[in-house]
Short mmCIF file of C-alpha atoms and ligand atoms in Angstrom, two decimals:
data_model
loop_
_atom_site.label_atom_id
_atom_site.label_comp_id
_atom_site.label_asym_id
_atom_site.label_seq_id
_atom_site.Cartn_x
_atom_site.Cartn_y
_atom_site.Cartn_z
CA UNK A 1 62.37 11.73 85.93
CA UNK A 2 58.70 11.00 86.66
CA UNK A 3 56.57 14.41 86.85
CA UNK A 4 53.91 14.23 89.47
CA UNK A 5 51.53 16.40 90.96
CA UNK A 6 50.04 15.21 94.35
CA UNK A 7 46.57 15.57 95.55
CA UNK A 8 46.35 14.98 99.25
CA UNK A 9 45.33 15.85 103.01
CA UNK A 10 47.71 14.78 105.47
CA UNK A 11 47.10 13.07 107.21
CA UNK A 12 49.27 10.39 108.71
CA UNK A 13 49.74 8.14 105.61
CA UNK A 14 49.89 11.21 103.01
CA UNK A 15 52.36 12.23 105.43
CA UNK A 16 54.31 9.15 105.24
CA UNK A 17 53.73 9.36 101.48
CA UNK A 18 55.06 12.82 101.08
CA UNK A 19 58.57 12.69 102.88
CA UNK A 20 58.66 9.20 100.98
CA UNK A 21 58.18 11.06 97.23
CA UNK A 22 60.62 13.98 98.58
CA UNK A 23 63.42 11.22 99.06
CA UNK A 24 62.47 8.82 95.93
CA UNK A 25 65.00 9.45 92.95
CA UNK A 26 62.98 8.91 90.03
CA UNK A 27 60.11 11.78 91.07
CA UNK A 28 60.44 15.86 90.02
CA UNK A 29 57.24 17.06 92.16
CA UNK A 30 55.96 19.73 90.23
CA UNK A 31 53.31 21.04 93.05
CA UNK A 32 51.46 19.67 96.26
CA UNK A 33 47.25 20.13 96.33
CA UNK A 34 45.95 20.11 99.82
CA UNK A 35 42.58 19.87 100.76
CA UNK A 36 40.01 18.42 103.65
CA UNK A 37 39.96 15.24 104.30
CA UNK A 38 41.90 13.48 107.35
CA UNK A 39 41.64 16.67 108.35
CA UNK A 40 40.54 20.52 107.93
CA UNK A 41 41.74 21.81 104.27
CA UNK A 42 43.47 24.78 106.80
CA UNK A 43 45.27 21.88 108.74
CA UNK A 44 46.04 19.89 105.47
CA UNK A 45 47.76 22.97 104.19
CA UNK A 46 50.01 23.75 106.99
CA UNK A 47 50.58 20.40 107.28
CA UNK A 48 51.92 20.45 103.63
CA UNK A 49 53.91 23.02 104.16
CA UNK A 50 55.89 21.73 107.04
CA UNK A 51 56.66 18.32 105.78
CA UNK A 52 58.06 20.16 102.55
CA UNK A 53 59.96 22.10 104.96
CA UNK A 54 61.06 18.96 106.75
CA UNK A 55 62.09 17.04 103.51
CA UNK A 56 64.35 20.65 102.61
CA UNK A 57 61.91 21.36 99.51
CA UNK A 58 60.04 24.72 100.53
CA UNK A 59 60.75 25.47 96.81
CA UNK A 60 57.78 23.18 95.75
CA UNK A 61 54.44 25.19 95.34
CA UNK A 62 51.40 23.82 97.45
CA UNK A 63 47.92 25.15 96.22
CA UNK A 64 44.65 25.10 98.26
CA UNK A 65 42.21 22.52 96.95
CA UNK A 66 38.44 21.85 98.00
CA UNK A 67 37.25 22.79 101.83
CA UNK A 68 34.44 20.26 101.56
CA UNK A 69 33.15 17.74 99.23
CA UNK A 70 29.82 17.75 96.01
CA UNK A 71 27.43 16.82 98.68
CA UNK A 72 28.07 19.88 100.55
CA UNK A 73 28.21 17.89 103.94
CA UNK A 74 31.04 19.53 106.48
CA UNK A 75 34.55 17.07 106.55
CA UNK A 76 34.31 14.14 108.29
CA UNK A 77 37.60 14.99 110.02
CA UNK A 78 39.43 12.00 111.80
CA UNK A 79 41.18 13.36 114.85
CA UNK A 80 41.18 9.75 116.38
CA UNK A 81 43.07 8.52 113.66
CA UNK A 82 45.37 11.14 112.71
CA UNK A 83 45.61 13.34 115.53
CA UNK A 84 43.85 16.51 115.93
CA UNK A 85 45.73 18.99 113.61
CA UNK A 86 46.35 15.58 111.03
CA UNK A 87 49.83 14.88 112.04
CA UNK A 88 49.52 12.76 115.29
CA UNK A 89 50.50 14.32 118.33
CA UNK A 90 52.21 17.41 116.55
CA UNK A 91 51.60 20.67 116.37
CA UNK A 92 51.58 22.41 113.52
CA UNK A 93 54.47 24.41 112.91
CA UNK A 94 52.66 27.40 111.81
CA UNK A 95 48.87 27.47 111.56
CA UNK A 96 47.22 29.22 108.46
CA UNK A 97 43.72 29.81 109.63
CA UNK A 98 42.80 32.20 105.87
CA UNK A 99 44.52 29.72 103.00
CA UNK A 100 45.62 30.99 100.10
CA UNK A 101 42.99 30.38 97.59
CA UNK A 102 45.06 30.09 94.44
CA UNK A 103 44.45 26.83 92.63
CA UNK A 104 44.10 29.29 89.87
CA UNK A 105 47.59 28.97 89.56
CA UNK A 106 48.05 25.22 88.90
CA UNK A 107 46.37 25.41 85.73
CA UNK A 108 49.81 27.22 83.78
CA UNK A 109 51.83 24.63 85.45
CA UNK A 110 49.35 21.43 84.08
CA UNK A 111 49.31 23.42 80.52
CA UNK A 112 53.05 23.45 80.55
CA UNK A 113 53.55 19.90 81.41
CA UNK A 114 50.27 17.73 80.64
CA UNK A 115 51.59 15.08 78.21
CA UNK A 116 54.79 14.17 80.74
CA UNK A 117 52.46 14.96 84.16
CA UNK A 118 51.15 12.23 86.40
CA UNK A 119 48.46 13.07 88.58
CA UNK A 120 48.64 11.49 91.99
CA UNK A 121 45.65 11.54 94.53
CA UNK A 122 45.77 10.59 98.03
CA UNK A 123 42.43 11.88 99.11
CA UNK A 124 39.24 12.84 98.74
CA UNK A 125 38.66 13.32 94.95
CA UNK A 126 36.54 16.77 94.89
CA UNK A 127 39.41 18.87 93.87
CA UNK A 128 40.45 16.82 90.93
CA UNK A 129 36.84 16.25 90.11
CA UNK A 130 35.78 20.09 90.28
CA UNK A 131 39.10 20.01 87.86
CA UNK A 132 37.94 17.86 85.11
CA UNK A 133 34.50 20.03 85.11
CA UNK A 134 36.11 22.99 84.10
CA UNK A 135 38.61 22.16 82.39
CA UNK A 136 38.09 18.56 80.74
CA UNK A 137 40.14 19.04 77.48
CA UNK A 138 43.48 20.16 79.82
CA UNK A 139 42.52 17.07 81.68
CA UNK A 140 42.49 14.43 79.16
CA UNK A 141 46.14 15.75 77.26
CA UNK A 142 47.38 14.57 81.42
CA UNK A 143 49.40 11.77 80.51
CA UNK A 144 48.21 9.79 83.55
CA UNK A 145 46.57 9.30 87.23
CA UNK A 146 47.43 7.25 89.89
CA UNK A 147 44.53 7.35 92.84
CA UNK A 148 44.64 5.41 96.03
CA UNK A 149 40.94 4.74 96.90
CA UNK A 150 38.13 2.03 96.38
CA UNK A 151 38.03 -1.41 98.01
CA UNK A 152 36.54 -4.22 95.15
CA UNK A 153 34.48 -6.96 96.65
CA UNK A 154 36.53 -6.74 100.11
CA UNK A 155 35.10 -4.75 103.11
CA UNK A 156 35.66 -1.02 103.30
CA UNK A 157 37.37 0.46 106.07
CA UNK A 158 34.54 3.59 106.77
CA UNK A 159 31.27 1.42 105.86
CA UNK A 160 31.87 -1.82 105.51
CA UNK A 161 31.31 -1.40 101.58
CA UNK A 162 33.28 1.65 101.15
CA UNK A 163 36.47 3.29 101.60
CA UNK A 164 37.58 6.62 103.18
CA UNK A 165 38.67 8.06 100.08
CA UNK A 166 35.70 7.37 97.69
CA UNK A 167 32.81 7.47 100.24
CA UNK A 168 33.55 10.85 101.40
CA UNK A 169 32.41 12.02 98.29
CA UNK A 170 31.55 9.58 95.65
CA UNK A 171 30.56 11.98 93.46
CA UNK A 172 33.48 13.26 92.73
CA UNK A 173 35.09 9.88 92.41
CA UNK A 174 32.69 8.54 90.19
CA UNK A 175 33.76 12.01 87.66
CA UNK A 176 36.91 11.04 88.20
CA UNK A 177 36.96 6.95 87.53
CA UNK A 178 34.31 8.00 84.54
CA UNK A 179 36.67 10.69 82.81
CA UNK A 180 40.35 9.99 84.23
CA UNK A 181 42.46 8.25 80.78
CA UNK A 182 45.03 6.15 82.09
CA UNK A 183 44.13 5.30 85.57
CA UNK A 184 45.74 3.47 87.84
CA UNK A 185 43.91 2.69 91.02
CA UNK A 186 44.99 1.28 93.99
CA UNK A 187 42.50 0.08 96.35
CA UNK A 188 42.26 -1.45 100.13
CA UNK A 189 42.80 -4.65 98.58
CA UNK A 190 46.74 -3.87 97.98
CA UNK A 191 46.84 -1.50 100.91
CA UNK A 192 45.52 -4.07 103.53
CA UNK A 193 48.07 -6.51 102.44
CA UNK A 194 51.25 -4.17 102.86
CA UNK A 195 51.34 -4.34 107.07
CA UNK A 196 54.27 -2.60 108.52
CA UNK A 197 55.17 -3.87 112.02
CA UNK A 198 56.67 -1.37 114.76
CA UNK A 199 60.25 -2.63 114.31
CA UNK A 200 60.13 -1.41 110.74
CA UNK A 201 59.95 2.35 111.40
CA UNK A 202 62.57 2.07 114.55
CA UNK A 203 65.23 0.16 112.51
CA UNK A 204 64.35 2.25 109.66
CA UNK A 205 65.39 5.63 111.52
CA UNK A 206 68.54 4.02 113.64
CA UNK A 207 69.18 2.80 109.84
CA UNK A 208 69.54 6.98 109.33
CA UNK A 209 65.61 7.66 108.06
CA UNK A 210 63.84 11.03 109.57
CA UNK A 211 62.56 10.38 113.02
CA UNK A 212 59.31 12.06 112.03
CA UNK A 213 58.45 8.70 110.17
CA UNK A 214 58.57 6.83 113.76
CA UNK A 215 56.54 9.32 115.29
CA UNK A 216 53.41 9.81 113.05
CA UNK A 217 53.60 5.88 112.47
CA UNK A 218 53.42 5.28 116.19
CA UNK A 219 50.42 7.61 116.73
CA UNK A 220 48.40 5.65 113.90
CA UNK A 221 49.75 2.20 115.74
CA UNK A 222 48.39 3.33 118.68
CA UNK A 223 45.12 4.05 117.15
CA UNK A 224 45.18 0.09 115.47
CA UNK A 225 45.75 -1.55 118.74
CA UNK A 226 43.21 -0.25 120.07
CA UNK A 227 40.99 -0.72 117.45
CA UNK A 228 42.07 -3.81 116.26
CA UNK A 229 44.31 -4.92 118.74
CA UNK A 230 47.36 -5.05 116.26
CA UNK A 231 50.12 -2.69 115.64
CA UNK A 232 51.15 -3.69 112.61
CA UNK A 233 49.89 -1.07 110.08
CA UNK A 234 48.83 -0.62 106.62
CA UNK A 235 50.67 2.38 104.92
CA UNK A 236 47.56 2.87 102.38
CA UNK A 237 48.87 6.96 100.75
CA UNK A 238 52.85 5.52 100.90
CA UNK A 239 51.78 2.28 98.93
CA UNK A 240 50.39 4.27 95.77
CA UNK A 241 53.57 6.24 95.41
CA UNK A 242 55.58 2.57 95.46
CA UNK A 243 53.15 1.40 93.26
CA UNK A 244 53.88 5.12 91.22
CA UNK A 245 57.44 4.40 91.34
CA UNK A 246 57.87 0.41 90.94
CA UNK A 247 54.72 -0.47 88.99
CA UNK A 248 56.43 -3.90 88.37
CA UNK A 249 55.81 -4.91 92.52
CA UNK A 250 52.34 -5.21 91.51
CA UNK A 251 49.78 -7.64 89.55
CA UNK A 252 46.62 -5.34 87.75
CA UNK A 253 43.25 -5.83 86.28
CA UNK A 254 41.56 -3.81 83.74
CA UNK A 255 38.11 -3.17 84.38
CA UNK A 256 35.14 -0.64 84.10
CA UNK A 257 34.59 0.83 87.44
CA UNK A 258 31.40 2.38 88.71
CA UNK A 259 31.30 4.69 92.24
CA UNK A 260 27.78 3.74 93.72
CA UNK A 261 26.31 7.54 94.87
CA UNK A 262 23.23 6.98 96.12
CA UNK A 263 22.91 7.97 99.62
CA UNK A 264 22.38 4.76 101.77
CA UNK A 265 24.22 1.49 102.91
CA UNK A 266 26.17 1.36 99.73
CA UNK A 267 27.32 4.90 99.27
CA UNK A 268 30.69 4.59 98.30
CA UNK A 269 30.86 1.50 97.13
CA UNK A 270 33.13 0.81 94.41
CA UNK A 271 32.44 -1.88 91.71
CA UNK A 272 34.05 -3.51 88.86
CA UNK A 273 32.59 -5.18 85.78
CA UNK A 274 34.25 -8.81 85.54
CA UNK A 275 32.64 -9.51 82.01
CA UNK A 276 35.42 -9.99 78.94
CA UNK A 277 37.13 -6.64 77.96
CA UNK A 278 35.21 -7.06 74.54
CA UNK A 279 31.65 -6.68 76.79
CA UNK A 280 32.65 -3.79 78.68
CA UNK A 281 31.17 -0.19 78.10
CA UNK A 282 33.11 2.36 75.88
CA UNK A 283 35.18 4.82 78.19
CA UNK A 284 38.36 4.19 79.40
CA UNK A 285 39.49 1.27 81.75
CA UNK A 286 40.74 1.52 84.76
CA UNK A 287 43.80 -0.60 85.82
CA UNK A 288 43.12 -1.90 89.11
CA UNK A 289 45.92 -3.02 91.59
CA UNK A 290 44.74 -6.27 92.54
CA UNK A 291 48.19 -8.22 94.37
CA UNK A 292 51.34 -7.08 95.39
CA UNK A 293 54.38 -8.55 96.40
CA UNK A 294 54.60 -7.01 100.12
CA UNK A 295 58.10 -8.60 101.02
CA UNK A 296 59.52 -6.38 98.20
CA UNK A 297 57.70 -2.99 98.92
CA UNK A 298 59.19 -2.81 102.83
CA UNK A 299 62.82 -3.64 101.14
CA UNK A 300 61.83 -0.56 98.46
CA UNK A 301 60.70 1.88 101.09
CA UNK A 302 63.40 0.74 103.40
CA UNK A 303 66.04 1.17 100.87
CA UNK A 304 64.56 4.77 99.79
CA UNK A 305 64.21 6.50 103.47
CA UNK A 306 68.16 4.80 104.38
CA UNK A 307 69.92 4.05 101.25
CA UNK A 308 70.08 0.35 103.49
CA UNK A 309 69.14 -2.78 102.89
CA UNK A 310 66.94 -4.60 105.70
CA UNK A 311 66.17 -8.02 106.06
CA UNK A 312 62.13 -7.18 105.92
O1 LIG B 401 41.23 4.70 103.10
C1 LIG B 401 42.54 5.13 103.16
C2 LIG B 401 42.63 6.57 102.75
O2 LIG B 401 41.81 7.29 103.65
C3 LIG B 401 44.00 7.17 102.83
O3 LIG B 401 44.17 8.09 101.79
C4 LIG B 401 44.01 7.82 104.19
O4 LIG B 401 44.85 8.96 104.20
C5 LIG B 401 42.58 8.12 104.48
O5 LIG B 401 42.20 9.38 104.16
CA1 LIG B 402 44.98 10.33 102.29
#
């Protein structure tokens, strides 16, 4: 069994990405982190809660991560994109306006399990950033990180250099790519190329998967006609926990990665240094996701919400 600990702010696709690690076999989900992003850290929290609810695991622990990122800016919430409480067009279930503030309490749970624990983020990275500033030697015994997030020399899909993830607070991510042994990242250039069509999430639930699935995919299909007059969508949280699970679906590069911080057109911006591995700064080395084989990560995720095949 893998150990994980997610990192993420539901969100539509962390949503997705959540009922998908509740049904996958080969994960033991230790704790969920919730924090702003998508959405309020409040909203991201109940929103946690429910889905854990939904998948029949209230048992799992969900702390309350950061409420806003380094530069101190308020969340750049995206109601448009995933609804105004993060979940589409639901409500939440119950609405916790005064969290919890007890990410305190994660820090016995990482001692007791670093050298077996992967990390997995799904959002903004100030949480696990503000986490490797305190406590740096806890962090480096982790045994490894997975982090959806970046986009290398392909457009972003907040600025056209950057992506969501990083951009909100670059900062952080650039603590995180810097310090962060055994990293896996996996950027909009996987992401874009995993599109799920409408079919997939209807078959999927008369195929026996939880109707929920449908309904926050339809909400975010919605959203892409309109904006880019398709409704076939990318699945960008769901991919990194395939990519968690079935590393093998993927091709990787190893490179040193810098997080541009600098306020201005490139804020955000994630880069790579192409030169030979023998020219590249001391520090660890990010493994980058670079290609995917997208035929076989609808069968996987198909296959995990219905215990079906599909002809995807
Ligand atoms: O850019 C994609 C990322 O930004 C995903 O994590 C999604 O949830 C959004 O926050
Ligand atoms: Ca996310």
């Amino acid at each position: 069994m893998k150990k994980m600990i997610l990192f993420a702010d539901p969100g539509i696709d962390d949503a997705i990405a959540l009922l998908y690690a509740l049904r996958q076999p080969s994960f033991d989900i230790l704790a969920v982190v919730a924090e702003y992003g998508n959405t309020f850290r409040h909203y991201a929290l109940s929103n946690s809660i429910y889905l854990l609810k939904e998948g029949g695991r209230s048992d799992i622990p969900v702390f309350t991560g950061a409420e806003r990122p380094f530069t101190g800016e308020a969340p750049d919430v995206q109601p448009t994109i995933h609804g105004p409480y993060g979940l589409g067009d639901l409500q939440p279930f119950l609405l916790i306006d005064q969290p919890s503030e007890n990410i305190d309490q994660l820090i016995p749970l990482i001692e007791q399990h670093a050298e077996e624990l992967t990390i997995v983020t799904l959002g903004r990275l100030t949480t696990l950033a503000t986490l490797f500033l305190l406590y740096p030697i806890l962090m480096n015994r982790i045994k490894e990180f997975y982090l959806m997030g970046g986009a290398f020399s392909v457009p972003g899909n907040i600025t056209p250099f950057a992506e969501a993830n990083i951009y909100d607070d670059p900062a952080a991510a650039e603590i995180v790519v810097q310090q962060a042994a055994n990293l896996t990242i996996i950027p909009l250039n996987v992401t874009n190329d995993v599109l799920y069509p409408p079919r997939f999430f209807t078959e999927m639930e008369a195929a026996g998967a939880n109707p929920l699935i449908r309904r926050l995919a339809e909400f975010y299909q919605r959203f892409n006609n309109q904006e880019n007059g398709t409704s076939t969508i990318p699945v960008h949280d769901l991919l990194t926990l395939v990519a968690f699970a079935e590393p093998d679906l993927f091709s990787y590069g190893l490179y040193h990665v810098e997080v541009i911080t600098a306020a201005g057109l490139s804020r955000g911006m994630t880069v790579a240094d192409l030169r030979p591995l023998s020219e590249q700064p001391a520090g660890p080395l990010p493994r980058i996701a670079l290609d995917v084989n997208p035929t076989a990560v609808l069968q996987h995720v198909f296959h995990i919400f219905t215990t079906q095949p599909s002809d995807f």
